[in-house]
PDB file of C-alpha atoms in Angstrom:
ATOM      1  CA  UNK A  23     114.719 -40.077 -29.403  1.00  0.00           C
ATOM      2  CA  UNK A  24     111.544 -39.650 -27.093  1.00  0.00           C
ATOM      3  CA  UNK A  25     112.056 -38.495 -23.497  1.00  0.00           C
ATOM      4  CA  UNK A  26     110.885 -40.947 -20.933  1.00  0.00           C
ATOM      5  CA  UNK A  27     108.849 -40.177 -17.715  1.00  0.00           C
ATOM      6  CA  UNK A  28     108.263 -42.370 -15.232  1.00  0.00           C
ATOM      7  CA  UNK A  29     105.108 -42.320 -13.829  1.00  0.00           C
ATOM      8  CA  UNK A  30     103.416 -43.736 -10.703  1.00  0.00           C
ATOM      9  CA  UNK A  31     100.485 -45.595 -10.265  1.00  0.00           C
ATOM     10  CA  UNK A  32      97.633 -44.019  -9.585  1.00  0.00           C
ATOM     11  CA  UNK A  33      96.073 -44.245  -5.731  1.00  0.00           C
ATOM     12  CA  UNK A  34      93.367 -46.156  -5.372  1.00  0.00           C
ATOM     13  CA  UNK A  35      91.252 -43.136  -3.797  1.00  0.00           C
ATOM     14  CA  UNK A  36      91.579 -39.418  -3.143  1.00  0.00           C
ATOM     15  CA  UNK A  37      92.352 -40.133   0.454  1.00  0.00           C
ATOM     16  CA  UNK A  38      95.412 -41.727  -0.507  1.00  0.00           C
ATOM     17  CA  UNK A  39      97.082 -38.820  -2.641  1.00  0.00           C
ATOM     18  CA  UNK A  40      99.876 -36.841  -1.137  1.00  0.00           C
ATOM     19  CA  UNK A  41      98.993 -33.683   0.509  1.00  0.00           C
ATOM     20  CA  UNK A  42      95.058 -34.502   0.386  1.00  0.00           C
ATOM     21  CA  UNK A  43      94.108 -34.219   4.088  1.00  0.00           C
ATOM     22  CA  UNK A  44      90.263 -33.738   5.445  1.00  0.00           C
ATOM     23  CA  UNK A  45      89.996 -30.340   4.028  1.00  0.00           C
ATOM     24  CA  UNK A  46      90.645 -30.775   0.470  1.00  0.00           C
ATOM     25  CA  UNK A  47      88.238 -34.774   0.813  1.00  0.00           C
ATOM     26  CA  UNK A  48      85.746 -31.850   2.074  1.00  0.00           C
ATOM     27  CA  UNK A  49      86.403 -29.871  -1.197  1.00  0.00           C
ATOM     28  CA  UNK A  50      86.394 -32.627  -3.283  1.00  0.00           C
ATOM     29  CA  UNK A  51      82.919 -33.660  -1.986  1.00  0.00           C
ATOM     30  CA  UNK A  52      81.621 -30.264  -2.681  1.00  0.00           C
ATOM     31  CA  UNK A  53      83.045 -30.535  -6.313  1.00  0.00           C
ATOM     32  CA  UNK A  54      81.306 -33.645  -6.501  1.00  0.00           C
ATOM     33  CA  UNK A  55      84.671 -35.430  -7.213  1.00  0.00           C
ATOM     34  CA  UNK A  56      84.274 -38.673  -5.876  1.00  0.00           C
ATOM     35  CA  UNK A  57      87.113 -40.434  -7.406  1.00  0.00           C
ATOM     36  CA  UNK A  58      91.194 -40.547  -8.473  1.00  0.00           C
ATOM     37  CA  UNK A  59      90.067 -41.324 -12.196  1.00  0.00           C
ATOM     38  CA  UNK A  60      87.369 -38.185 -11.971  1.00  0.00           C
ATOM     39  CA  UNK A  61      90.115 -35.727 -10.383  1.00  0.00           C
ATOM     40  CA  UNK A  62      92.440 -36.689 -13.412  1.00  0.00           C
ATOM     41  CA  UNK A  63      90.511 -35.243 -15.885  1.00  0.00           C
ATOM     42  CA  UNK A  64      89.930 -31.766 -13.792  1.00  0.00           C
ATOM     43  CA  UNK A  65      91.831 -27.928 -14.096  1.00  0.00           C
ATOM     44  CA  UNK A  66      93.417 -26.959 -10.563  1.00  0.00           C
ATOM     45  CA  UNK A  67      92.296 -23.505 -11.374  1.00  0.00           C
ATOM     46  CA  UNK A  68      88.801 -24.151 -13.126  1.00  0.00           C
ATOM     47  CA  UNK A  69      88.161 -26.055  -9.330  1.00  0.00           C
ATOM     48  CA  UNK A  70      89.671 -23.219  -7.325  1.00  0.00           C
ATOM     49  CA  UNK A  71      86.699 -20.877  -9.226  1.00  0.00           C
ATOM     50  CA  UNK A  72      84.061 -23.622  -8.744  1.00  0.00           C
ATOM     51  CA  UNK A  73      84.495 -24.044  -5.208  1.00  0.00           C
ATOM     52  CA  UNK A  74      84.700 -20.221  -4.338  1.00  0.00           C
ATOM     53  CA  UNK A  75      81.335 -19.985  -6.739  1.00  0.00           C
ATOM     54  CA  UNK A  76      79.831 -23.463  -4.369  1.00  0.00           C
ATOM     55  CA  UNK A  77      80.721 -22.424  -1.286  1.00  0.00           C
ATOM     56  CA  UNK A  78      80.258 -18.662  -1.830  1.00  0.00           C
ATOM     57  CA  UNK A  79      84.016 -17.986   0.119  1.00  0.00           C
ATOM     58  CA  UNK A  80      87.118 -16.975  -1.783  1.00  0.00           C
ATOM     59  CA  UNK A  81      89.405 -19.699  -0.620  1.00  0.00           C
ATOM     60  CA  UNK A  82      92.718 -19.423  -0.370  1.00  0.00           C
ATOM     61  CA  UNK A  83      94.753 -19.926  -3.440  1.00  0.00           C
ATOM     62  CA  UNK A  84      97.227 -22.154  -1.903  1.00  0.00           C
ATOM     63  CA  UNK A  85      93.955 -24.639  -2.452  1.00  0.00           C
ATOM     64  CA  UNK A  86      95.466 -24.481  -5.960  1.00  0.00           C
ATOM     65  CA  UNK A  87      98.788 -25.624  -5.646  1.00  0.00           C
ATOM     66  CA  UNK A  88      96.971 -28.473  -3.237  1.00  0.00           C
ATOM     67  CA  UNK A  89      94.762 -29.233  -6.485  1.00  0.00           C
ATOM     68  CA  UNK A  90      98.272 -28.693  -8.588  1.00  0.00           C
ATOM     69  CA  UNK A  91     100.031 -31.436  -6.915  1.00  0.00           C
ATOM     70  CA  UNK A  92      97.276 -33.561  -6.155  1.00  0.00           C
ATOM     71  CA  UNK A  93      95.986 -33.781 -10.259  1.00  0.00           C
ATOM     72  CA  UNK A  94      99.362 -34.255 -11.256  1.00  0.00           C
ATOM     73  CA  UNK A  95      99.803 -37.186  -8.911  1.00  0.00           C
ATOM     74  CA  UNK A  96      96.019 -38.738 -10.167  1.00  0.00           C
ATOM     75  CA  UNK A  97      97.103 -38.394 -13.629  1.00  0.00           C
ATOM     76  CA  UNK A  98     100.450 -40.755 -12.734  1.00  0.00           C
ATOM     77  CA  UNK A  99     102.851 -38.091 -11.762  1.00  0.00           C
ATOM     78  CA  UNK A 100     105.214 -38.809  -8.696  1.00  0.00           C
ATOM     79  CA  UNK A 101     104.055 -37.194  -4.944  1.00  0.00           C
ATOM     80  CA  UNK A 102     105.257 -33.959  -4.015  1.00  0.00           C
ATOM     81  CA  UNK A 103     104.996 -32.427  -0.943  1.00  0.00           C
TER      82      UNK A 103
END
């Protein structure tokens, strides 16, 4: 028998995922991710790399777990904080 997970609609833009505050809209912008639907599709880690490369900082890798959580919750997964 097949496990069931429940799943949550996507939000309707980045602004509205949990945990995604004025910082990480800033790092989406310079990842050129303009959208929940675009975000789904990305790799928290492969966008940590890209936006150390863009910016030419090494952010800090709690920006991943930000990424993590906010991925998971564009691809239908429940909010975590």
């Amino acid at each position: 028998m097949k496990k069931k997970t429940r799943t949550i609609d996507r939000p309707a833009s980045l602004s509205d995922l949990a945990n995604v505050g004025p910082a990480t809209l800033a790092d989406f912008h310079v990842l050129d991710i303009r959208t929940v639907a675009q975000l789904a599709k990305q790799d928290a880690f492969k966008l940590h790399e890209r936006l150390c490369k863009r910016t030419g900082v090494r952010h800090d890798p709690c920006c991943i777990d930000v990424f993590l959580s906010a991925i998971d919750q564009a691809r239908g997964g429940a909010p975590c904080p």
